[in-house]
Amino acid sequence: MTGKKYSFEQIEKKNLRTFDPKVSLNSNSTFRFNAAMCRDYELLELPYAALYFDRESMAIAFQFLPSKCPDAFTVSHKSNRGSVAAIAFFRQEKLDSRDYKGQYTPELYDDPDLGKMFVICLKRAENN
């Protein structure tokens, strides 16, 4: 033992992953919105989402809606989280969700014509 003195403080156990809004895409073509995103943007009150796709930038925009509109996806809510099954989108665009699975940080974007939406840019997963 050395004569050195330490001033330790106990580390609090916290789940830091839930502090930042995130969108995850799994290999089953489902987008998941974490608890932080649902809480921060009050998404649990919005049961539908319109999805938009910019093919050139591989960007997907989610516009959460209080009522159903044509082509809106149903948002499933469970345990303060949300999800959208987007199998039809991936089939239509001939994309394999396994190639893009992972976690994304959404950008809040205010489209001049469509309004407020959350945007992620799909990128190829490193370990397919």
Tab-separated table of C-alpha atoms in Angstrom:
chain	number	residue	atom	x	y	z
A	1	MET	CA	0.000	0.000	0.000
A	2	THR	CA	1.176	3.462	-0.800
A	3	GLY	CA	0.651	6.444	1.406
A	4	LYS	CA	-1.430	8.112	-1.324
A	5	LYS	CA	-4.888	9.351	-0.278
A	6	TYR	CA	-7.958	9.136	-2.500
A	7	SER	CA	-11.242	10.974	-2.349
A	8	PHE	CA	-13.719	8.495	-3.830
A	9	GLU	CA	-17.365	9.229	-4.559
A	10	GLN	CA	-19.775	6.442	-5.375
A	11	ILE	CA	-20.895	6.358	-8.996
A	12	GLU	CA	-24.636	6.478	-9.505
A	13	LYS	CA	-26.039	3.707	-11.648
A	14	LYS	CA	-27.968	5.367	-14.464
A	15	ASN	CA	-29.111	4.160	-17.828
A	16	LEU	CA	-27.509	6.885	-19.934
A	17	ARG	CA	-28.878	5.457	-23.160
A	18	THR	CA	-32.335	6.811	-22.409
A	19	PHE	CA	-31.194	10.437	-22.077
A	20	ASP	CA	-30.688	11.089	-25.793
A	21	PRO	CA	-33.439	10.689	-28.398
A	22	LYS	CA	-32.629	7.792	-30.730
A	23	VAL	CA	-34.229	5.929	-33.611
A	24	SER	CA	-33.198	2.319	-34.103
A	25	LEU	CA	-33.763	0.177	-37.161
A	26	ASN	CA	-33.785	-3.574	-36.685
A	27	SER	CA	-33.380	-6.333	-39.252
A	28	ASN	CA	-37.162	-6.884	-39.314
A	29	SER	CA	-37.754	-3.461	-40.919
A	30	THR	CA	-39.051	-1.888	-37.711
A	31	PHE	CA	-38.102	1.602	-36.597
A	32	ARG	CA	-38.022	2.000	-32.811
A	33	PHE	CA	-38.161	5.309	-30.961
A	34	ASN	CA	-36.556	5.222	-27.517
A	35	ALA	CA	-38.130	6.484	-24.304
A	36	ALA	CA	-36.174	9.753	-24.419
A	37	MET	CA	-37.491	10.601	-27.874
A	38	CYS	CA	-41.067	9.696	-26.928
A	39	ARG	CA	-40.818	11.701	-23.703
A	40	ASP	CA	-39.021	14.773	-25.061
A	41	TYR	CA	-41.341	15.171	-28.053
A	42	GLU	CA	-44.549	13.800	-26.470
A	43	LEU	CA	-44.836	11.105	-29.129
A	44	LEU	CA	-46.926	8.805	-26.948
A	45	GLU	CA	-49.882	11.087	-27.707
A	46	LEU	CA	-49.432	10.673	-31.470
A	47	PRO	CA	-50.602	7.284	-32.797
A	48	TYR	CA	-49.676	7.733	-36.470
A	49	ALA	CA	-46.627	8.682	-38.517
A	50	ALA	CA	-46.225	9.732	-42.124
A	51	LEU	CA	-42.893	8.589	-43.544
A	52	TYR	CA	-41.044	10.435	-46.291
A	53	PHE	CA	-37.971	9.274	-48.207
A	54	ASP	CA	-35.257	11.252	-49.995
A	55	ARG	CA	-33.579	8.638	-52.214
A	56	GLU	CA	-30.590	10.794	-53.080
A	57	SER	CA	-29.519	11.347	-49.467
A	58	MET	CA	-31.064	8.094	-48.133
A	59	ALA	CA	-32.913	10.218	-45.580
A	60	ILE	CA	-36.138	9.106	-43.936
A	61	ALA	CA	-38.396	11.657	-42.264
A	62	PHE	CA	-40.974	10.789	-39.622
A	63	GLN	CA	-43.885	13.150	-39.121
A	64	PHE	CA	-45.926	12.118	-36.083
A	65	LEU	CA	-49.655	12.765	-36.351
A	66	PRO	CA	-52.656	12.836	-33.997
A	67	SER	CA	-54.993	11.307	-36.599
A	68	LYS	CA	-54.729	8.938	-39.525
A	69	CYS	CA	-54.091	10.350	-42.967
A	70	PRO	CA	-53.605	8.538	-46.289
A	71	ASP	CA	-50.509	6.316	-46.232
A	72	ALA	CA	-49.832	6.960	-42.519
A	73	PHE	CA	-48.204	4.180	-40.529
A	74	THR	CA	-49.537	3.126	-37.140
A	75	VAL	CA	-47.169	3.850	-34.259
A	76	SER	CA	-47.206	1.077	-31.665
A	77	HIS	CA	-46.533	2.236	-28.112
A	78	LYS	CA	-45.193	0.014	-25.357
A	79	SER	CA	-43.281	0.812	-22.158
A	80	ASN	CA	-42.825	4.514	-23.019
A	81	ARG	CA	-41.345	3.637	-26.398
A	82	GLY	CA	-42.729	3.637	-29.904
A	83	SER	CA	-42.231	1.659	-33.086
A	84	VAL	CA	-43.278	1.644	-36.719
A	85	ALA	CA	-43.228	-1.519	-38.828
A	86	ALA	CA	-42.020	-0.325	-42.226
A	87	ILE	CA	-41.840	-3.604	-44.142
A	88	ALA	CA	-43.856	-2.147	-47.032
A	89	PHE	CA	-41.456	0.800	-47.342
A	90	PHE	CA	-38.359	-1.415	-47.515
A	91	ARG	CA	-39.992	-3.732	-50.073
A	92	GLN	CA	-41.197	-0.827	-52.204
A	93	GLU	CA	-37.734	0.749	-52.233
A	94	LYS	CA	-36.032	-2.649	-52.731
A	95	LEU	CA	-33.907	-2.101	-49.625
A	96	ASP	CA	-32.861	-4.736	-47.117
A	97	SER	CA	-33.244	-3.364	-43.589
A	98	ARG	CA	-30.441	-5.689	-42.435
A	99	ASP	CA	-28.043	-3.552	-44.480
A	100	TYR	CA	-29.021	-0.425	-42.527
A	101	LYS	CA	-29.821	-1.741	-39.063
A	102	GLY	CA	-28.458	0.262	-36.175
A	103	GLN	CA	-29.062	3.300	-34.045
A	104	TYR	CA	-29.546	6.812	-35.420
A	105	THR	CA	-29.732	10.246	-33.828
A	106	PRO	CA	-32.734	12.053	-35.336
A	107	GLU	CA	-32.501	15.632	-36.553
A	108	LEU	CA	-35.509	17.845	-35.913
A	109	TYR	CA	-36.349	19.440	-39.256
A	110	ASP	CA	-39.045	21.988	-40.083
A	111	ASP	CA	-40.046	21.478	-43.700
A	112	PRO	CA	-41.605	24.631	-45.204
A	113	ASP	CA	-44.405	22.602	-46.829
A	114	LEU	CA	-44.849	19.596	-44.546
A	115	GLY	CA	-44.037	20.970	-41.089
A	116	LYS	CA	-42.055	19.498	-38.201
A	117	MET	CA	-40.461	16.101	-38.747
A	118	PHE	CA	-37.588	13.969	-37.525
A	119	VAL	CA	-34.953	12.955	-40.061
A	120	ILE	CA	-32.393	10.166	-40.069
A	121	CYS	CA	-29.976	9.315	-42.882
A	122	LEU	CA	-29.638	5.597	-43.472
A	123	LYS	CA	-26.102	4.302	-43.578
A	124	ARG	CA	-24.859	0.801	-44.219
A	125	ALA	CA	-24.343	-1.257	-41.096
A	126	GLU	CA	-20.707	-2.128	-40.437
A	127	ASN	CA	-21.334	-5.733	-39.361
A	128	ASN	CA	-23.944	-7.375	-41.571
